[in-house]
Amino acid sequence: MNSSQTVAQGASQFKIAVVGGGLGGLTLASVLQHAYKIKCAVFEFDDHINSRNQGGSLDLHVESGQLALEKAGLTDQFRKHARYQGQDLVLADMTGKILMKHVGSEGPTGGELDRPEIDRTVLRQMLIDSLDEDTIQWGKKVIKIEEGSKDNGKHPHTLTFQDGQTGTFDLVVGADGAWSKIRKLMSEATPVYSGVTMIEGRMSNVDIDHPEVSKLVGDGTFWGLQNNKGLLCQRNGDGSIRVYIALRIEENSLSYLDYSNPEIPRKYLMDLFSDWDDSLKALIEESSTFIQRGIYMLPTDYTWKSHPGVTLIGDAAHLMTPFAGEGANMAMLDGAKLATAISEIAYNGKDLATTLDNFERDMHNIVTPLATESFENMNTLISENGPQATLKFFAMMGNDNAAP
């Protein structure tokens, strides 16, 4: 690799399709372009960047999400938006009694607990802005993937899109989320319900319009837990607070509620939390909208038989519960590591099938314990004695910020 021009020419014949423009797929594309001068095409189902809400705030871990951004050359950009005060955490029981307060660092430490918050929308935009203009093709829904004839060690696959167009690629990367179409080529596994449903509420301009809630939640995260229920709150960088009302209930048992009328789920939830302290019920009472989100997961030890010419990253590969903050971080790390593996194929002539198999084995080894941890964390928080179990967990972790 004598120059970037030589690099680009050397990889130009290797055609890569990334199905899905979430954080994993975008990180893969960004690292490919920035670190290895390799082009790919990202096919995104959404019609445009603002088609739907991208969710709340993420904590990016130094050994995964931040490492991936470093490989994409985006560390300085990240630091401009990172909210280190977002690492603060407050734990309370249903009476409103504060059981623990953890205060995060005021800036980067480089250590294991260097996990500042960044809004998902901001992070996604940062990755999109780092890509060549023609990288993402919007409104491209994949409806079929077909394997072509093997030739000289290549394993081409053809994608068919909803608009009738097709494309053939040397490598197809399924970065298409929980209900991945590409995963169906690899195995028959589908996500299963975890046992917990969240109903997401939101308050905007909280410092002015919801001052008591703003004070309760603070600069980071607030957890109110008890009796297999939780009020899990996070402050976002846009001055809003998201409230995730977690309930251990049967799958789809609240789907009958009309969420288009916020007063209907609000009444149900206020009745459900009627014995909780008023300061906590305000998190429900003052939310302006409600969205039901069942929590689904793949088996924590999920693997598949490697399929040359196709691989999976992110939620398509290892959908997990959100109770360890690892889902987005692992998706981004997957993207960065796959980019490195692709560079070995494109420049050094490494065997495609063997390289993908090695990448997948490494990914499974990293993710399996984290997916297990996340599921166990969910069962700790959303339990009959959630506050006490969570306090015990933090004590075992060496947290010394418990409230008196």
PDB file of N, CA and C in Angstrom, residues 170-224:
ATOM      1  N   ASP A 170     -19.582  -9.426  -3.860  1.00  0.00           N
ATOM      2  CA  ASP A 170     -18.644 -10.428  -3.351  1.00  0.00           C
ATOM      3  C   ASP A 170     -18.877 -10.696  -1.865  1.00  0.00           C
ATOM      4  N   LEU A 171     -19.370  -9.684  -1.159  1.00  0.00           N
ATOM      5  CA  LEU A 171     -19.647  -9.817   0.276  1.00  0.00           C
ATOM      6  C   LEU A 171     -20.909  -9.048   0.619  1.00  0.00           C
ATOM      7  N   VAL A 172     -21.831  -9.711   1.292  1.00  0.00           N
ATOM      8  CA  VAL A 172     -23.044  -9.066   1.805  1.00  0.00           C
ATOM      9  C   VAL A 172     -22.975  -9.092   3.321  1.00  0.00           C
ATOM     10  N   VAL A 173     -23.109  -7.922   3.932  1.00  0.00           N
ATOM     11  CA  VAL A 173     -23.065  -7.802   5.390  1.00  0.00           C
ATOM     12  C   VAL A 173     -24.464  -7.473   5.891  1.00  0.00           C
ATOM     13  N   GLY A 174     -25.025  -8.373   6.685  1.00  0.00           N
ATOM     14  CA  GLY A 174     -26.330  -8.125   7.286  1.00  0.00           C
ATOM     15  C   GLY A 174     -26.172  -7.276   8.531  1.00  0.00           C
ATOM     16  N   ALA A 175     -26.458  -5.986   8.388  1.00  0.00           N
ATOM     17  CA  ALA A 175     -26.452  -5.055   9.514  1.00  0.00           C
ATOM     18  C   ALA A 175     -27.859  -4.516   9.689  1.00  0.00           C
ATOM     19  N   ASP A 176     -28.830  -5.395   9.415  1.00  0.00           N
ATOM     20  CA  ASP A 176     -30.227  -4.980   9.300  1.00  0.00           C
ATOM     21  C   ASP A 176     -31.064  -5.292  10.534  1.00  0.00           C
ATOM     22  N   GLY A 177     -30.439  -5.317  11.692  1.00  0.00           N
ATOM     23  CA  GLY A 177     -31.161  -5.245  12.941  1.00  0.00           C
ATOM     24  C   GLY A 177     -31.823  -6.527  13.417  1.00  0.00           C
ATOM     25  N   ALA A 178     -32.692  -6.345  14.412  1.00  0.00           N
ATOM     26  CA  ALA A 178     -33.293  -7.460  15.145  1.00  0.00           C
ATOM     27  C   ALA A 178     -33.993  -8.463  14.244  1.00  0.00           C
ATOM     28  N   TRP A 179     -34.725  -7.983  13.271  1.00  0.00           N
ATOM     29  CA  TRP A 179     -35.547  -8.861  12.429  1.00  0.00           C
ATOM     30  C   TRP A 179     -34.899  -9.013  11.055  1.00  0.00           C
ATOM     31  N   SER A 180     -33.612  -9.225  11.064  1.00  0.00           N
ATOM     32  CA  SER A 180     -32.761  -9.272   9.876  1.00  0.00           C
ATOM     33  C   SER A 180     -33.265 -10.229   8.793  1.00  0.00           C
ATOM     34  N   LYS A 181     -33.334  -9.703   7.557  1.00  0.00           N
ATOM     35  CA  LYS A 181     -33.630 -10.546   6.398  1.00  0.00           C
ATOM     36  C   LYS A 181     -32.415 -11.399   6.042  1.00  0.00           C
ATOM     37  N   ILE A 182     -31.214 -10.840   6.201  1.00  0.00           N
ATOM     38  CA  ILE A 182     -30.003 -11.553   5.815  1.00  0.00           C
ATOM     39  C   ILE A 182     -29.756 -12.735   6.750  1.00  0.00           C
ATOM     40  N   ARG A 183     -30.130 -12.608   8.022  1.00  0.00           N
ATOM     41  CA  ARG A 183     -29.939 -13.710   8.977  1.00  0.00           C
ATOM     42  C   ARG A 183     -30.638 -14.987   8.514  1.00  0.00           C
ATOM     43  N   LYS A 184     -31.747 -14.854   7.810  1.00  0.00           N
ATOM     44  CA  LYS A 184     -32.519 -16.017   7.386  1.00  0.00           C
ATOM     45  C   LYS A 184     -31.708 -16.937   6.474  1.00  0.00           C
ATOM     46  N   LEU A 185     -30.704 -16.370   5.789  1.00  0.00           N
ATOM     47  CA  LEU A 185     -29.841 -17.195   4.955  1.00  0.00           C
ATOM     48  C   LEU A 185     -28.886 -18.024   5.801  1.00  0.00           C
ATOM     49  N   MET A 186     -28.581 -17.518   7.007  1.00  0.00           N
ATOM     50  CA  MET A 186     -27.591 -18.161   7.869  1.00  0.00           C
ATOM     51  C   MET A 186     -28.207 -19.211   8.790  1.00  0.00           C
ATOM     52  N   SER A 187     -29.410 -18.942   9.280  1.00  0.00           N
ATOM     53  CA  SER A 187     -30.046 -19.859  10.221  1.00  0.00           C
ATOM     54  C   SER A 187     -31.533 -19.540  10.314  1.00  0.00           C
ATOM     55  N   GLU A 188     -32.253 -20.390  11.030  1.00  0.00           N
ATOM     56  CA  GLU A 188     -33.695 -20.192  11.215  1.00  0.00           C
ATOM     57  C   GLU A 188     -34.007 -19.483  12.529  1.00  0.00           C
ATOM     58  N   ALA A 189     -32.985 -19.025  13.246  1.00  0.00           N
ATOM     59  CA  ALA A 189     -33.184 -18.381  14.540  1.00  0.00           C
ATOM     60  C   ALA A 189     -33.935 -17.061  14.391  1.00  0.00           C
ATOM     61  N   THR A 190     -34.865 -16.835  15.304  1.00  0.00           N
ATOM     62  CA  THR A 190     -35.578 -15.565  15.368  1.00  0.00           C
ATOM     63  C   THR A 190     -35.561 -15.063  16.819  1.00  0.00           C
ATOM     64  N   PRO A 191     -35.660 -13.756  17.020  1.00  0.00           N
ATOM     65  CA  PRO A 191     -35.648 -13.230  18.392  1.00  0.00           C
ATOM     66  C   PRO A 191     -36.817 -13.750  19.209  1.00  0.00           C
ATOM     67  N   VAL A 192     -36.583 -13.899  20.510  1.00  0.00           N
ATOM     68  CA  VAL A 192     -37.626 -14.330  21.442  1.00  0.00           C
ATOM     69  C   VAL A 192     -37.861 -13.223  22.470  1.00  0.00           C
ATOM     70  N   TYR A 193     -39.051 -13.197  23.014  1.00  0.00           N
ATOM     71  CA  TYR A 193     -39.418 -12.194  24.007  1.00  0.00           C
ATOM     72  C   TYR A 193     -38.661 -12.455  25.305  1.00  0.00           C
ATOM     73  N   SER A 194     -38.092 -11.404  25.877  1.00  0.00           N
ATOM     74  CA  SER A 194     -37.249 -11.540  27.069  1.00  0.00           C
ATOM     75  C   SER A 194     -38.037 -11.653  28.364  1.00  0.00           C
ATOM     76  N   GLY A 195     -39.315 -11.276  28.336  1.00  0.00           N
ATOM     77  CA  GLY A 195     -40.125 -11.255  29.546  1.00  0.00           C
ATOM     78  C   GLY A 195     -40.405  -9.858  30.056  1.00  0.00           C
ATOM     79  N   VAL A 196     -39.756  -8.862  29.452  1.00  0.00           N
ATOM     80  CA  VAL A 196     -39.919  -7.475  29.889  1.00  0.00           C
ATOM     81  C   VAL A 196     -40.336  -6.606  28.703  1.00  0.00           C
ATOM     82  N   THR A 197     -41.295  -5.735  28.968  1.00  0.00           N
ATOM     83  CA  THR A 197     -41.730  -4.735  27.991  1.00  0.00           C
ATOM     84  C   THR A 197     -41.443  -3.350  28.549  1.00  0.00           C
ATOM     85  N   MET A 198     -41.003  -2.458  27.683  1.00  0.00           N
ATOM     86  CA  MET A 198     -40.822  -1.066  28.080  1.00  0.00           C
ATOM     87  C   MET A 198     -41.830  -0.193  27.348  1.00  0.00           C
ATOM     88  N   ILE A 199     -42.335   0.789  28.061  1.00  0.00           N
ATOM     89  CA  ILE A 199     -43.147   1.829  27.438  1.00  0.00           C
ATOM     90  C   ILE A 199     -42.365   3.123  27.573  1.00  0.00           C
ATOM     91  N   GLU A 200     -42.004   3.674  26.447  1.00  0.00           N
ATOM     92  CA  GLU A 200     -41.138   4.859  26.440  1.00  0.00           C
ATOM     93  C   GLU A 200     -41.961   6.137  26.491  1.00  0.00           C
ATOM     94  N   GLY A 201     -41.669   6.968  27.479  1.00  0.00           N
ATOM     95  CA  GLY A 201     -42.249   8.296  27.565  1.00  0.00           C
ATOM     96  C   GLY A 201     -41.181   9.342  27.343  1.00  0.00           C
ATOM     97  N   ARG A 202     -41.617  10.584  27.090  1.00  0.00           N
ATOM     98  CA  ARG A 202     -40.631  11.632  26.829  1.00  0.00           C
ATOM     99  C   ARG A 202     -41.147  12.980  27.295  1.00  0.00           C
ATOM    100  N   MET A 203     -40.213  13.760  27.821  1.00  0.00           N
ATOM    101  CA  MET A 203     -40.481  15.145  28.204  1.00  0.00           C
ATOM    102  C   MET A 203     -39.433  16.044  27.564  1.00  0.00           C
ATOM    103  N   SER A 204     -39.858  17.139  26.965  1.00  0.00           N
ATOM    104  CA  SER A 204     -38.943  18.080  26.328  1.00  0.00           C
ATOM    105  C   SER A 204     -38.752  19.320  27.200  1.00  0.00           C
ATOM    106  N   ASN A 205     -37.647  20.021  26.954  1.00  0.00           N
ATOM    107  CA  ASN A 205     -37.375  21.295  27.638  1.00  0.00           C
ATOM    108  C   ASN A 205     -37.571  21.159  29.145  1.00  0.00           C
ATOM    109  N   VAL A 206     -36.960  20.118  29.721  1.00  0.00           N
ATOM    110  CA  VAL A 206     -37.287  19.734  31.095  1.00  0.00           C
ATOM    111  C   VAL A 206     -36.857  20.766  32.134  1.00  0.00           C
ATOM    112  N   ASP A 207     -35.760  21.449  31.898  1.00  0.00           N
ATOM    113  CA  ASP A 207     -35.285  22.410  32.900  1.00  0.00           C
ATOM    114  C   ASP A 207     -36.301  23.523  33.142  1.00  0.00           C
ATOM    115  N   ILE A 208     -37.036  23.879  32.110  1.00  0.00           N
ATOM    116  CA  ILE A 208     -38.034  24.954  32.215  1.00  0.00           C
ATOM    117  C   ILE A 208     -39.423  24.401  32.502  1.00  0.00           C
ATOM    118  N   ASP A 209     -39.830  23.389  31.725  1.00  0.00           N
ATOM    119  CA  ASP A 209     -41.212  22.902  31.800  1.00  0.00           C
ATOM    120  C   ASP A 209     -41.437  21.815  32.845  1.00  0.00           C
ATOM    121  N   HIS A 210     -40.365  21.137  33.268  1.00  0.00           N
ATOM    122  CA  HIS A 210     -40.500  20.040  34.236  1.00  0.00           C
ATOM    123  C   HIS A 210     -39.356  20.115  35.244  1.00  0.00           C
ATOM    124  N   PRO A 211     -39.262  21.202  35.990  1.00  0.00           N
ATOM    125  CA  PRO A 211     -38.090  21.430  36.849  1.00  0.00           C
ATOM    126  C   PRO A 211     -37.893  20.365  37.928  1.00  0.00           C
ATOM    127  N   GLU A 212     -38.976  19.845  38.516  1.00  0.00           N
ATOM    128  CA  GLU A 212     -38.835  18.842  39.566  1.00  0.00           C
ATOM    129  C   GLU A 212     -38.334  17.520  38.997  1.00  0.00           C
ATOM    130  N   VAL A 213     -38.844  17.140  37.837  1.00  0.00           N
ATOM    131  CA  VAL A 213     -38.360  15.933  37.168  1.00  0.00           C
ATOM    132  C   VAL A 213     -36.895  16.108  36.768  1.00  0.00           C
ATOM    133  N   SER A 214     -36.560  17.286  36.278  1.00  0.00           N
ATOM    134  CA  SER A 214     -35.180  17.577  35.890  1.00  0.00           C
ATOM    135  C   SER A 214     -34.232  17.411  37.070  1.00  0.00           C
ATOM    136  N   LYS A 215     -34.643  17.909  38.217  1.00  0.00           N
ATOM    137  CA  LYS A 215     -33.828  17.791  39.425  1.00  0.00           C
ATOM    138  C   LYS A 215     -33.710  16.341  39.875  1.00  0.00           C
ATOM    139  N   LEU A 216     -34.811  15.586  39.772  1.00  0.00           N
ATOM    140  CA  LEU A 216     -34.818  14.182  40.192  1.00  0.00           C
ATOM    141  C   LEU A 216     -33.859  13.352  39.340  1.00  0.00           C
ATOM    142  N   VAL A 217     -33.924  13.514  38.032  1.00  0.00           N
ATOM    143  CA  VAL A 217     -33.124  12.694  37.119  1.00  0.00           C
ATOM    144  C   VAL A 217     -31.664  13.127  37.119  1.00  0.00           C
ATOM    145  N   GLY A 218     -31.426  14.428  37.261  1.00  0.00           N
ATOM    146  CA  GLY A 218     -30.056  14.919  37.272  1.00  0.00           C
ATOM    147  C   GLY A 218     -29.450  14.957  35.878  1.00  0.00           C
ATOM    148  N   ASP A 219     -28.127  14.875  35.807  1.00  0.00           N
ATOM    149  CA  ASP A 219     -27.423  15.015  34.531  1.00  0.00           C
ATOM    150  C   ASP A 219     -27.295  13.705  33.764  1.00  0.00           C
ATOM    151  N   GLY A 220     -27.616  12.585  34.400  1.00  0.00           N
ATOM    152  CA  GLY A 220     -27.386  11.306  33.757  1.00  0.00           C
ATOM    153  C   GLY A 220     -28.598  10.411  33.753  1.00  0.00           C
ATOM    154  N   THR A 221     -28.536   9.350  34.576  1.00  0.00           N
ATOM    155  CA  THR A 221     -29.562   8.315  34.596  1.00  0.00           C
ATOM    156  C   THR A 221     -30.172   8.196  35.986  1.00  0.00           C
ATOM    157  N   PHE A 222     -31.486   7.963  36.018  1.00  0.00           N
ATOM    158  CA  PHE A 222     -32.205   7.728  37.279  1.00  0.00           C
ATOM    159  C   PHE A 222     -32.977   6.427  37.145  1.00  0.00           C
ATOM    160  N   TRP A 223     -32.832   5.549  38.163  1.00  0.00           N
ATOM    161  CA  TRP A 223     -33.593   4.303  38.200  1.00  0.00           C
ATOM    162  C   TRP A 223     -34.456   4.256  39.441  1.00  0.00           C
ATOM    163  N   GLY A 224     -35.778   4.109  39.239  1.00  0.00           N
ATOM    164  CA  GLY A 224     -36.695   3.790  40.317  1.00  0.00           C
ATOM    165  C   GLY A 224     -37.162   2.358  40.112  1.00  0.00           C
TER     166      GLY A 224
END
